[in-house]
PDB file of N, CA and C in Angstrom:
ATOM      1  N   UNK A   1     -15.600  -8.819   3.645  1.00  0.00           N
ATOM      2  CA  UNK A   1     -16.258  -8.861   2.346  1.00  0.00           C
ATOM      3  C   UNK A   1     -15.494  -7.954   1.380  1.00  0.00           C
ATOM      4  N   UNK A   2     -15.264  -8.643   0.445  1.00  0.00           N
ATOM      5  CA  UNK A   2     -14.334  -7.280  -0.577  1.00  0.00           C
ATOM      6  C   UNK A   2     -15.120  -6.433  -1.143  1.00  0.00           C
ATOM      7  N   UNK A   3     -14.432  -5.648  -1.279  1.00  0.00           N
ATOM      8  CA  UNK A   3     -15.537  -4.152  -2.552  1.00  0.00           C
ATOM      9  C   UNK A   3     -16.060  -4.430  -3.731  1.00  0.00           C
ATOM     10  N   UNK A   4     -16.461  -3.742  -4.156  1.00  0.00           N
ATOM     11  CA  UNK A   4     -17.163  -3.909  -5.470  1.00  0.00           C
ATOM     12  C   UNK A   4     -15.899  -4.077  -6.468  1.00  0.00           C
ATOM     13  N   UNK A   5     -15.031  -3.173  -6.439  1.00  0.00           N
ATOM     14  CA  UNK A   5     -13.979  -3.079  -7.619  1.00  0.00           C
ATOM     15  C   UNK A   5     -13.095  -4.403  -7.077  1.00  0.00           C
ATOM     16  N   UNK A   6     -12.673  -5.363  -6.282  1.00  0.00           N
ATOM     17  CA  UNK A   6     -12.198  -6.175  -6.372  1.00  0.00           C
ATOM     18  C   UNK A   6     -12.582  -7.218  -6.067  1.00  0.00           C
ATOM     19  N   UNK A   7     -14.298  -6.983  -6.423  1.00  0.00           N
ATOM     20  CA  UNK A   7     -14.690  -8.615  -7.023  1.00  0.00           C
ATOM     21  C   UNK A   7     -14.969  -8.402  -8.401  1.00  0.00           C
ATOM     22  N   UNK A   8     -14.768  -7.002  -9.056  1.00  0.00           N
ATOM     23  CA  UNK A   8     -15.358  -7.078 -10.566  1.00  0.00           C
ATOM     24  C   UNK A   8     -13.291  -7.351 -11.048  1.00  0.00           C
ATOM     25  N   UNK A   9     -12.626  -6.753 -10.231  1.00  0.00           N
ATOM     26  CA  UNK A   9     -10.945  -6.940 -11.119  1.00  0.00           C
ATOM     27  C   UNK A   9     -11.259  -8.649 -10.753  1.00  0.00           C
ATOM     28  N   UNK A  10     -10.942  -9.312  -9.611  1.00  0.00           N
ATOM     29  CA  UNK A  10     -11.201 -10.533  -9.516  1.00  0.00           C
ATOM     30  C   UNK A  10     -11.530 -11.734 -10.430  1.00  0.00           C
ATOM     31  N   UNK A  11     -12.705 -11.318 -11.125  1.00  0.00           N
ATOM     32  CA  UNK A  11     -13.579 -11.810 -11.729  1.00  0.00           C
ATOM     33  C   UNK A  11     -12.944 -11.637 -13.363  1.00  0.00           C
ATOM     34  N   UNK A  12     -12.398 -10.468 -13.526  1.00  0.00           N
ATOM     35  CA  UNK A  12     -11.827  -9.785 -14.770  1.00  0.00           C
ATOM     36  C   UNK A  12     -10.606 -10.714 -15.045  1.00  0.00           C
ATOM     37  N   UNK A  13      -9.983 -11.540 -14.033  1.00  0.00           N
ATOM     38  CA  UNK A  13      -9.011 -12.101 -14.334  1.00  0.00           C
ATOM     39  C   UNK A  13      -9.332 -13.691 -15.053  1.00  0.00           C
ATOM     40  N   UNK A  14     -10.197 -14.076 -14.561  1.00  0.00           N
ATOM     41  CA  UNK A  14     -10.742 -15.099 -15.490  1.00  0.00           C
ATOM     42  C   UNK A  14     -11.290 -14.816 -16.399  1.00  0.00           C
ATOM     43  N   UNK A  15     -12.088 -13.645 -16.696  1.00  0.00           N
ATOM     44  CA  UNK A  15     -12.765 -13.613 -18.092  1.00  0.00           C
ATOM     45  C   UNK A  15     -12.172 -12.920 -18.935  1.00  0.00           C
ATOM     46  N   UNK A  16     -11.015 -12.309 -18.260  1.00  0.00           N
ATOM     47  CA  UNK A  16      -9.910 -11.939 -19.494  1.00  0.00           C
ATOM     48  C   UNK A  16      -9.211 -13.185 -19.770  1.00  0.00           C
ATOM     49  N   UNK A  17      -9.090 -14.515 -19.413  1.00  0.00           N
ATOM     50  CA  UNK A  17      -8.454 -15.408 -19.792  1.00  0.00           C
ATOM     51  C   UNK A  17      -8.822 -16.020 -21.146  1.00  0.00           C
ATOM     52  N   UNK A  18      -9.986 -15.638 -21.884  1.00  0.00           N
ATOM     53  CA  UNK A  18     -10.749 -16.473 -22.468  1.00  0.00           C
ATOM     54  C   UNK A  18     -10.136 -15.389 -23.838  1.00  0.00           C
ATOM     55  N   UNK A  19      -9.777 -14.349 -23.441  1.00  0.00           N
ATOM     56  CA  UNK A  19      -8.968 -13.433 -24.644  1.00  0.00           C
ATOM     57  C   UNK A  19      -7.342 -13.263 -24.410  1.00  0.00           C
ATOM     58  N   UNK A  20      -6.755 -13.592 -23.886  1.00  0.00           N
ATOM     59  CA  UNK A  20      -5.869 -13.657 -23.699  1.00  0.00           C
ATOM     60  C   UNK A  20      -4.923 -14.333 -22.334  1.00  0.00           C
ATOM     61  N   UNK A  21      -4.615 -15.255 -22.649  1.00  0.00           N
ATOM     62  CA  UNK A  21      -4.785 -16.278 -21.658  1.00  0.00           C
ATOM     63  C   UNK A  21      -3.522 -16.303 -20.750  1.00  0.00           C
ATOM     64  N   UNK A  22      -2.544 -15.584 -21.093  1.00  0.00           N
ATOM     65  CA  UNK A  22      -1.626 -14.994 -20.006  1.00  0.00           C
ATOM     66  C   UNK A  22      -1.249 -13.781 -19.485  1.00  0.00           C
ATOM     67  N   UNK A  23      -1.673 -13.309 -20.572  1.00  0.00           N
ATOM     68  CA  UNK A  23      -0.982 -11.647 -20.276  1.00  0.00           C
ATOM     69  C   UNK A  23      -2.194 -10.957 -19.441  1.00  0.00           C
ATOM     70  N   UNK A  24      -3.397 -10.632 -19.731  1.00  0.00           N
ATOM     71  CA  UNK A  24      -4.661 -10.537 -19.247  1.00  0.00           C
ATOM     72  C   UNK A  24      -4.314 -10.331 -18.354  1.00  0.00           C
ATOM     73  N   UNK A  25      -4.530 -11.560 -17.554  1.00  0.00           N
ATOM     74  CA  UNK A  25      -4.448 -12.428 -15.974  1.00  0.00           C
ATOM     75  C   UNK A  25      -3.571 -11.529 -15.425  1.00  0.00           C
ATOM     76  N   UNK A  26      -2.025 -11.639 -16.007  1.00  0.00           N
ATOM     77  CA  UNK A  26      -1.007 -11.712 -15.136  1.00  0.00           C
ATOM     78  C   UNK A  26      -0.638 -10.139 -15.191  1.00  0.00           C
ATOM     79  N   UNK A  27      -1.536  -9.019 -16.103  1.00  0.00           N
ATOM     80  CA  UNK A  27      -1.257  -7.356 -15.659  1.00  0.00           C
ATOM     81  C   UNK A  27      -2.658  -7.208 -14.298  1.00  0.00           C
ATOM     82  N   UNK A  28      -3.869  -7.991 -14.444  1.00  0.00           N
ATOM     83  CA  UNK A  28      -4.320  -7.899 -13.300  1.00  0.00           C
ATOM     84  C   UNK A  28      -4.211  -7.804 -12.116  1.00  0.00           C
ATOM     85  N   UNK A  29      -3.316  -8.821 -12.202  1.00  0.00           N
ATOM     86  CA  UNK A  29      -2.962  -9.575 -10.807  1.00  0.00           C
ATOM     87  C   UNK A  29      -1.863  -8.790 -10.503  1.00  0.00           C
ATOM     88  N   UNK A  30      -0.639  -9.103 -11.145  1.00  0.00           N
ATOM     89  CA  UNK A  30       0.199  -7.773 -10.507  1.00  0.00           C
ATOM     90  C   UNK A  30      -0.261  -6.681  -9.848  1.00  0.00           C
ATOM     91  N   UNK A  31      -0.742  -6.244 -10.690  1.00  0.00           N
ATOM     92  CA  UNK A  31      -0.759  -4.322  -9.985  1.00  0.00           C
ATOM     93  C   UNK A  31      -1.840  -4.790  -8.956  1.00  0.00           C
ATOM     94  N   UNK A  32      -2.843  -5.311  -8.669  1.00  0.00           N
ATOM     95  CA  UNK A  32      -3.245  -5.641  -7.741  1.00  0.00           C
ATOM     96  C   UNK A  32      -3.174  -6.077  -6.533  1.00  0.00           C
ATOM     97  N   UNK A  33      -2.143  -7.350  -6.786  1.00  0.00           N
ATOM     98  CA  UNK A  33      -1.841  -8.191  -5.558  1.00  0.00           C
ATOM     99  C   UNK A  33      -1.607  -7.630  -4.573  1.00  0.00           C
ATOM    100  N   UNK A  34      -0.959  -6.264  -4.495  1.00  0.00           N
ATOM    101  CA  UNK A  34      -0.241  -6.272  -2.713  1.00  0.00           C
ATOM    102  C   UNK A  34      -1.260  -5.072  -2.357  1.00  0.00           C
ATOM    103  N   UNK A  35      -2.582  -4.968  -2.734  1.00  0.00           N
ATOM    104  CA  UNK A  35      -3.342  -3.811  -2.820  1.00  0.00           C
ATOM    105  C   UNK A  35      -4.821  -4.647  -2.019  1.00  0.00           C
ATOM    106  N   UNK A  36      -4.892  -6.280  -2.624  1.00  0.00           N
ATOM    107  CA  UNK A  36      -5.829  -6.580  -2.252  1.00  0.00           C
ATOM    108  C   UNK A  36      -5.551  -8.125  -2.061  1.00  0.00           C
ATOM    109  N   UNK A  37      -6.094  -8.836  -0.784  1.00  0.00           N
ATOM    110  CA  UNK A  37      -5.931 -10.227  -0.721  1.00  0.00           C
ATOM    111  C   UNK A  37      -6.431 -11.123  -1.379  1.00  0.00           C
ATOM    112  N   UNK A  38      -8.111 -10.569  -1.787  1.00  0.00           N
ATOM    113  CA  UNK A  38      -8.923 -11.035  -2.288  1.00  0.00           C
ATOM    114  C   UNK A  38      -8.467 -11.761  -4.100  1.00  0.00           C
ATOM    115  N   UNK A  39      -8.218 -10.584  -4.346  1.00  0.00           N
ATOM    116  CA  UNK A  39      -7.316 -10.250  -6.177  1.00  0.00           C
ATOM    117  C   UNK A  39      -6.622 -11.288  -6.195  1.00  0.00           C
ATOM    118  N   UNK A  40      -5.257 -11.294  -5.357  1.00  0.00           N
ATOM    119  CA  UNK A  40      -4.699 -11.781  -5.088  1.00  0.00           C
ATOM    120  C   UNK A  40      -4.370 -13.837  -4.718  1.00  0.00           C
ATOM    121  N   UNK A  41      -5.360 -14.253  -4.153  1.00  0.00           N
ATOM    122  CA  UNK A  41      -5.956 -14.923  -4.219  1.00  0.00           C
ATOM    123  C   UNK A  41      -6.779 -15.887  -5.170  1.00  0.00           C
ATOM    124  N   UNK A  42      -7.572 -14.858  -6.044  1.00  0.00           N
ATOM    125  CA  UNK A  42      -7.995 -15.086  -7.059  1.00  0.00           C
ATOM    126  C   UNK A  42      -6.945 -15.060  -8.681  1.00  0.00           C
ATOM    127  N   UNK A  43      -6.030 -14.715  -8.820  1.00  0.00           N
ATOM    128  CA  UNK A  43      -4.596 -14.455  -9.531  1.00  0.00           C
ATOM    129  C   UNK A  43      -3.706 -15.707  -8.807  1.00  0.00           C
ATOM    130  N   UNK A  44      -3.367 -16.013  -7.377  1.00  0.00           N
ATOM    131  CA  UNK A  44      -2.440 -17.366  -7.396  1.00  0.00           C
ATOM    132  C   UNK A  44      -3.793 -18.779  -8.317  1.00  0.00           C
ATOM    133  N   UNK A  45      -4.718 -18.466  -7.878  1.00  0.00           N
ATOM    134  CA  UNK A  45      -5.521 -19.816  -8.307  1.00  0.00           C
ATOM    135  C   UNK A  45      -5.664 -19.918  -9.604  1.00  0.00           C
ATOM    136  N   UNK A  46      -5.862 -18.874 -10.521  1.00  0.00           N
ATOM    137  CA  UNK A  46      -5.889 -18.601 -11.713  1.00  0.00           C
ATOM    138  C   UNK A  46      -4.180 -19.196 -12.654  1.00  0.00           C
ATOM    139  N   UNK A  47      -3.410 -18.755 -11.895  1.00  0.00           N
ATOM    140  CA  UNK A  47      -2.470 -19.634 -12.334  1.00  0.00           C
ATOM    141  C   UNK A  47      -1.938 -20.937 -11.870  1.00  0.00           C
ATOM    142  N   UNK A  48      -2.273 -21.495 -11.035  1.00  0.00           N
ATOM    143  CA  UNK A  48      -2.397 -22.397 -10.146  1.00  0.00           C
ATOM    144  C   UNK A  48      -2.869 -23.184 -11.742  1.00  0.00           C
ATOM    145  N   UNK A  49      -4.206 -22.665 -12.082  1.00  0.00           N
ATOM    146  CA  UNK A  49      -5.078 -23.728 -12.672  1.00  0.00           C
ATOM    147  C   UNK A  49      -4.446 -23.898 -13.763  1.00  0.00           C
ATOM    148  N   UNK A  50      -3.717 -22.677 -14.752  1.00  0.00           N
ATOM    149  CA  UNK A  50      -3.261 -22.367 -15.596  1.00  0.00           C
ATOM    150  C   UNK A  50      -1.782 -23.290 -15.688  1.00  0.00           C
ATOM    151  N   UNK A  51      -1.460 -23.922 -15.011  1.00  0.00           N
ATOM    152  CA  UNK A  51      -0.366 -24.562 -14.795  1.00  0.00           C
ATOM    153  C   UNK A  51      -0.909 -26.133 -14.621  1.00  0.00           C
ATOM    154  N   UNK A  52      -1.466 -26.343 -13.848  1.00  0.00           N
ATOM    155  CA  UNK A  52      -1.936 -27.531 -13.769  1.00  0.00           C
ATOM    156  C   UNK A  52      -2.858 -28.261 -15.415  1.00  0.00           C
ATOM    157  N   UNK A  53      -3.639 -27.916 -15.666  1.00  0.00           N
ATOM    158  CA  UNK A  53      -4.404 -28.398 -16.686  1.00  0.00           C
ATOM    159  C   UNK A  53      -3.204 -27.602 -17.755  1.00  0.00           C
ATOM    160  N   UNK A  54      -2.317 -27.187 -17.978  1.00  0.00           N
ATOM    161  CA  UNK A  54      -1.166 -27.179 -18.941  1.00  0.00           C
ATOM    162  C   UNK A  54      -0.857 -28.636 -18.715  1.00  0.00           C
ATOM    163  N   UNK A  55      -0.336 -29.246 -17.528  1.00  0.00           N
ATOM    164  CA  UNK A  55       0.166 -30.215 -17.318  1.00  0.00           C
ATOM    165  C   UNK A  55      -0.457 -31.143 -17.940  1.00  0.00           C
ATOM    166  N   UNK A  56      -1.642 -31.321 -17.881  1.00  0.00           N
ATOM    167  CA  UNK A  56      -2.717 -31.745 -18.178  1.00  0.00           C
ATOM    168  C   UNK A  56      -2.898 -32.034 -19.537  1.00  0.00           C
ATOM    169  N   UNK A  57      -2.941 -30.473 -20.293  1.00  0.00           N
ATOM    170  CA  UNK A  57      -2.768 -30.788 -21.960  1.00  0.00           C
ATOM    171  C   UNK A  57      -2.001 -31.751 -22.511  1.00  0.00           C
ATOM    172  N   UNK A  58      -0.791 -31.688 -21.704  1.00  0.00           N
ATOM    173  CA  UNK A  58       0.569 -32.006 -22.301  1.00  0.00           C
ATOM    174  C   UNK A  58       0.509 -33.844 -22.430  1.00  0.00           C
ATOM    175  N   UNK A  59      -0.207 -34.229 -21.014  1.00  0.00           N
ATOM    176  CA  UNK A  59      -0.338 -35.509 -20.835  1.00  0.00           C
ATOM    177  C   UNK A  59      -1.404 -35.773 -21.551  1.00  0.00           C
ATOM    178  N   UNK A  60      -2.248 -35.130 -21.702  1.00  0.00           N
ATOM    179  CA  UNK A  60      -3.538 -35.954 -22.813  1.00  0.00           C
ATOM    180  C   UNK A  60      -2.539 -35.709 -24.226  1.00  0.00           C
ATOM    181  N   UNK A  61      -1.896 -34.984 -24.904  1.00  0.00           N
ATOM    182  CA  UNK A  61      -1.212 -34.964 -26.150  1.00  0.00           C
ATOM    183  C   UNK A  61      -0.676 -36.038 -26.356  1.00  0.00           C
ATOM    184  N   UNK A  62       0.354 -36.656 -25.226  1.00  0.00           N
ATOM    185  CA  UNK A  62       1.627 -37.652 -25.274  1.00  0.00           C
ATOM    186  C   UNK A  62       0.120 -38.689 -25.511  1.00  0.00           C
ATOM    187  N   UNK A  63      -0.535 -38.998 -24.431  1.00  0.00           N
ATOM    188  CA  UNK A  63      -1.904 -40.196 -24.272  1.00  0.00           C
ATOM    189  C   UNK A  63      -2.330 -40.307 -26.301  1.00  0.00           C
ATOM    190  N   UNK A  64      -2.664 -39.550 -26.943  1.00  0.00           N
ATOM    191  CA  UNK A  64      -2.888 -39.666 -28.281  1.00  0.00           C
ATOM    192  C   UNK A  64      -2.300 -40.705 -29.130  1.00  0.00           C
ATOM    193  N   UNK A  65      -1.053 -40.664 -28.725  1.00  0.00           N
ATOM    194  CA  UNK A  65      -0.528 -41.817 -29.254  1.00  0.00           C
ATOM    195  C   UNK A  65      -1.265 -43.378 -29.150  1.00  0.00           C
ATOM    196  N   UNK A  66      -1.791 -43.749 -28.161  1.00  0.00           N
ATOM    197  CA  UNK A  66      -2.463 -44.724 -27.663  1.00  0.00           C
ATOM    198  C   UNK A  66      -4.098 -44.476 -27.481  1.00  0.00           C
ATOM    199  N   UNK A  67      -4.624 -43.038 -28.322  1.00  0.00           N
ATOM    200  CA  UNK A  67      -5.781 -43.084 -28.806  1.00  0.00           C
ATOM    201  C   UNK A  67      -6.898 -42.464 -27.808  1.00  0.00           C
ATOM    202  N   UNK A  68      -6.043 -42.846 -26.604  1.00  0.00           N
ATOM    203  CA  UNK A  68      -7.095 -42.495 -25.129  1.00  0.00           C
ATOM    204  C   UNK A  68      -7.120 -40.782 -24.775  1.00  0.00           C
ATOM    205  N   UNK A  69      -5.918 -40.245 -25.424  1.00  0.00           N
ATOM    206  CA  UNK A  69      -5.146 -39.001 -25.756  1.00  0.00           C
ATOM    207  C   UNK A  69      -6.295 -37.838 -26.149  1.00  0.00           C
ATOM    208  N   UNK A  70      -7.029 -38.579 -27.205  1.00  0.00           N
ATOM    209  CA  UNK A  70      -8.285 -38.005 -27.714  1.00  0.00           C
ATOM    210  C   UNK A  70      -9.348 -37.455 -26.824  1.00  0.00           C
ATOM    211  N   UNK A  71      -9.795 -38.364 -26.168  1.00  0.00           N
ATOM    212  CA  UNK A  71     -10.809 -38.504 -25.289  1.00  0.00           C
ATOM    213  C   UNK A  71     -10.130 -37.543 -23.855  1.00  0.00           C
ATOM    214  N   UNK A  72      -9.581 -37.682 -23.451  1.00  0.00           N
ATOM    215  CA  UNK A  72      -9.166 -36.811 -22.484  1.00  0.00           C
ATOM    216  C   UNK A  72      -8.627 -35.558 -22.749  1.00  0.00           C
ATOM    217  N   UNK A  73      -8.282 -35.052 -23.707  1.00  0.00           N
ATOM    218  CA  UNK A  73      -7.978 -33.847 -24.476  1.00  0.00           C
ATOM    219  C   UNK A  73      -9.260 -32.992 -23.890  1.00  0.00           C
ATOM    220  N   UNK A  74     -10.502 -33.720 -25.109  1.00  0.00           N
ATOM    221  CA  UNK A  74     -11.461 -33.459 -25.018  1.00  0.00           C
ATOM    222  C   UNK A  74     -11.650 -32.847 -23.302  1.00  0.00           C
ATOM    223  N   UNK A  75     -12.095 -34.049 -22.505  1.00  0.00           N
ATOM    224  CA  UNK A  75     -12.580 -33.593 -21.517  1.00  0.00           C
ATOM    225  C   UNK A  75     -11.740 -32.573 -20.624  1.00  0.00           C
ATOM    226  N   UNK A  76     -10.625 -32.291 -20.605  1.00  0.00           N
ATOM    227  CA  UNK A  76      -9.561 -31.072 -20.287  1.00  0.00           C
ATOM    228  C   UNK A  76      -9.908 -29.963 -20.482  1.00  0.00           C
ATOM    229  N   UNK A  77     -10.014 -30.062 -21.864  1.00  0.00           N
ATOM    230  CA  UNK A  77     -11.287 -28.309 -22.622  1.00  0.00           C
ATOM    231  C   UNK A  77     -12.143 -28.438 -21.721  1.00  0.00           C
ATOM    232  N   UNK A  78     -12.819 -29.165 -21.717  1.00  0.00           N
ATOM    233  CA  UNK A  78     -14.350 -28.876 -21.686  1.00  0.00           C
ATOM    234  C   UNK A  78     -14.627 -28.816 -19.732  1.00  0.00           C
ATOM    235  N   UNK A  79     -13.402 -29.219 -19.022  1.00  0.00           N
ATOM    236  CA  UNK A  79     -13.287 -28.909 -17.615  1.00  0.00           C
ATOM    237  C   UNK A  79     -12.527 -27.629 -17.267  1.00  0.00           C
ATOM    238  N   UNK A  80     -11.824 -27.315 -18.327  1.00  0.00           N
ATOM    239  CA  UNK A  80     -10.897 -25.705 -18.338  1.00  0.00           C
ATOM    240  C   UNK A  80     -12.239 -24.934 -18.707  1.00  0.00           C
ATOM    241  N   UNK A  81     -12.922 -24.941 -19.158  1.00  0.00           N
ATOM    242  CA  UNK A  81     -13.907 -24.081 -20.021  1.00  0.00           C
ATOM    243  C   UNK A  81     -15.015 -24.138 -18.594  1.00  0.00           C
ATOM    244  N   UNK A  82     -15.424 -25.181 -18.103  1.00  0.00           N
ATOM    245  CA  UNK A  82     -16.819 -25.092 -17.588  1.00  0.00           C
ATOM    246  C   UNK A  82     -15.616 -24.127 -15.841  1.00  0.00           C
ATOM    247  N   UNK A  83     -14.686 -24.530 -15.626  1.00  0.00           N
ATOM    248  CA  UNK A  83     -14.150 -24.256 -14.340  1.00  0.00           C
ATOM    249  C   UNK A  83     -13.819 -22.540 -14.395  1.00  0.00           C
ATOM    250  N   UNK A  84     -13.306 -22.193 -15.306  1.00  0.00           N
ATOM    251  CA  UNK A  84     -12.897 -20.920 -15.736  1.00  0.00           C
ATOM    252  C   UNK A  84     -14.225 -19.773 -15.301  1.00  0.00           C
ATOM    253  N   UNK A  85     -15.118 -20.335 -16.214  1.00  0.00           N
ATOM    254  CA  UNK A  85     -16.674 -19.538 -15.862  1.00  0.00           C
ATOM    255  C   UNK A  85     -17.285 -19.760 -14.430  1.00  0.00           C
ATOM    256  N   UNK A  86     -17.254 -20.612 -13.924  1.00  0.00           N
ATOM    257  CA  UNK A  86     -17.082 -20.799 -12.467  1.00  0.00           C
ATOM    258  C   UNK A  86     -16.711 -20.193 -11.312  1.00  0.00           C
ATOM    259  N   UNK A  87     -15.594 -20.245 -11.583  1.00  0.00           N
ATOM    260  CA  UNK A  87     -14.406 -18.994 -11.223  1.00  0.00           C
ATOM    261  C   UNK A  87     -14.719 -17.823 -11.142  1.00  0.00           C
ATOM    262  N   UNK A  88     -14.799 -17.384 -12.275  1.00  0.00           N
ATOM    263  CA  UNK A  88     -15.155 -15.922 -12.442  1.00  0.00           C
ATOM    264  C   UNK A  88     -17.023 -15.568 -11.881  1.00  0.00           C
ATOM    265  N   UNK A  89     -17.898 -16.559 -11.703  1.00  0.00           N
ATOM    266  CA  UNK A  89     -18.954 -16.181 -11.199  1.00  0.00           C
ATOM    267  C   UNK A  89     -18.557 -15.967  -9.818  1.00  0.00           C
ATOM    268  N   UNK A  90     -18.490 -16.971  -8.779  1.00  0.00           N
ATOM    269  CA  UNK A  90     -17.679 -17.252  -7.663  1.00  0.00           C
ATOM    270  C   UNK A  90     -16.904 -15.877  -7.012  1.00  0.00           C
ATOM    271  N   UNK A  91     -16.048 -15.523  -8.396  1.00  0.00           N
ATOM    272  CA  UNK A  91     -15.312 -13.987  -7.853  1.00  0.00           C
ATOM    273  C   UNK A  91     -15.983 -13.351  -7.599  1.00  0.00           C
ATOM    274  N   UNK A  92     -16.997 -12.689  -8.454  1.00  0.00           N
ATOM    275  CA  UNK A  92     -17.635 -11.778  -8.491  1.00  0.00           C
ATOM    276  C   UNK A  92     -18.506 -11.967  -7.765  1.00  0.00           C
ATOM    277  N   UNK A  93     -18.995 -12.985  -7.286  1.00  0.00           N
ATOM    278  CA  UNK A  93     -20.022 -12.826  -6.014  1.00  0.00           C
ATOM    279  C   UNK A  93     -19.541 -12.962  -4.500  1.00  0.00           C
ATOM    280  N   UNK A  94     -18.144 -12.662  -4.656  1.00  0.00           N
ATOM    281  CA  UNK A  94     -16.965 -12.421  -3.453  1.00  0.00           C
ATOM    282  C   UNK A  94     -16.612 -13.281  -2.777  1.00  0.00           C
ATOM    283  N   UNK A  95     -16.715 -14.737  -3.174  1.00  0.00           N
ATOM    284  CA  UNK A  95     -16.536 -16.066  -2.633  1.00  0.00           C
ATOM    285  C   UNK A  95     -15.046 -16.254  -3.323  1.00  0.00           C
ATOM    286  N   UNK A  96     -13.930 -16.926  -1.939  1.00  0.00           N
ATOM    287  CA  UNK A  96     -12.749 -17.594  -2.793  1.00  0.00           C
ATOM    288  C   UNK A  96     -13.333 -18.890  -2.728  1.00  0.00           C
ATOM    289  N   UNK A  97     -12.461 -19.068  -4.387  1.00  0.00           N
ATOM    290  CA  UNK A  97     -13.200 -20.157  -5.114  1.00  0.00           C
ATOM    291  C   UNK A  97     -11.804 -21.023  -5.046  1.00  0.00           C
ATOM    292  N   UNK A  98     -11.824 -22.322  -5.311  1.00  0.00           N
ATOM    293  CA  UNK A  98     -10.557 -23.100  -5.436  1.00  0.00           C
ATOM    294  C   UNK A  98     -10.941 -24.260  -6.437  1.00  0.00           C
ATOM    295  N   UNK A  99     -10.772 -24.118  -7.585  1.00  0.00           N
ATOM    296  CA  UNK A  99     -10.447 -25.042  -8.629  1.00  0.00           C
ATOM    297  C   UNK A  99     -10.346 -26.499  -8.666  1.00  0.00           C
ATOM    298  N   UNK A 100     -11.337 -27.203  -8.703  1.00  0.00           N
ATOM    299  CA  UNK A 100     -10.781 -28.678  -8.747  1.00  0.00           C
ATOM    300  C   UNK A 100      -9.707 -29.223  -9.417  1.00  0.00           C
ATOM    301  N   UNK A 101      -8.712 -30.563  -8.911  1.00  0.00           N
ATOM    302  CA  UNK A 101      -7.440 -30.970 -10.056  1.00  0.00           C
ATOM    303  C   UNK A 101      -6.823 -29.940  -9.971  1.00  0.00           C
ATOM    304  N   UNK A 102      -6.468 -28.876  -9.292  1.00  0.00           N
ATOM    305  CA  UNK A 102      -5.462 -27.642  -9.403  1.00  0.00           C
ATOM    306  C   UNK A 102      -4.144 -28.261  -8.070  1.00  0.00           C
ATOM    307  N   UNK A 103      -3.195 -28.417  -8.969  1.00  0.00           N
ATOM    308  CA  UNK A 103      -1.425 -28.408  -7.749  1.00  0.00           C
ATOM    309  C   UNK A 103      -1.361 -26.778  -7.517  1.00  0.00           C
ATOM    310  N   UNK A 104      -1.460 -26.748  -6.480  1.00  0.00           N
ATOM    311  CA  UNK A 104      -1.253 -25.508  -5.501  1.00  0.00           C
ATOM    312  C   UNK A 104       0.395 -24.916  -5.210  1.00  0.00           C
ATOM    313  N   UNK A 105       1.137 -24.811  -6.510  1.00  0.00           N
ATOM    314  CA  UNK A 105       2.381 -24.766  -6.579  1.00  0.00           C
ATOM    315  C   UNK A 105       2.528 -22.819  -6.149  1.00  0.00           C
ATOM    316  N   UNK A 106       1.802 -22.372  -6.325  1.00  0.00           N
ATOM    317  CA  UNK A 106       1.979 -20.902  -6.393  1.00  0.00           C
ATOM    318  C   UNK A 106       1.439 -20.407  -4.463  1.00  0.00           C
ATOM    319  N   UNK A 107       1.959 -19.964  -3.899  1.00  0.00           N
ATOM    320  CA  UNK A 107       0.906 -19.957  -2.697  1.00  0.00           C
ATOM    321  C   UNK A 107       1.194 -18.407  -1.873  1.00  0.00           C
TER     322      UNK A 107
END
């Protein structure tokens, strides 16, 4: 079971995303990672996701052209947004969490 302080840093890494959506994350996770598995863990998935639904943006942008672009934009936000808070509950109640639609490129 992890400690208190690394399910609240954990947790800090997603809800610092919502203010700063790389840098945040990625001073968390550093100084953390080789300190805690848990952190750690929670920092590959965080960019994991952060990479994937980029991918994601990019393909609903090009999709615009053909109108459908719109509509899936949309739902991208609104699955980055509901997954993010997720995440960060999940951390903090010391559960690893794993992101739906996330390529597991970071491991």
């Amino acid at each position: 079971m992890p400690s208190n302080d690394e399910r609240l840093l954990a947790a800090a890494i997603y809800v610092s995303s919502f203010f700063t959506v790389f840098i945040g994350p990625l001073v968390i996770w550093l100084i953390k990672k080789n300190d805690s598995p848990f952190v750690d863990h929670h920092g590959k998935e965080y960019f994991n996701f952060l990479i994937s639904y980029g991918v994601y943006g990019i393909i609903s942008a090009i999709l615009m052209i053909v109108l459908i672009g719109i509509v899936t934009a949309w739902i991208v936000g609104i699955l980055a947004f509901v997954f993010t808070i997720v995440a960060a509950i999940k951390a903090y109640e010391g559960k690893e969490y794993h992101i739906p639609f996330v390529f597991r490129l970071i491991r």
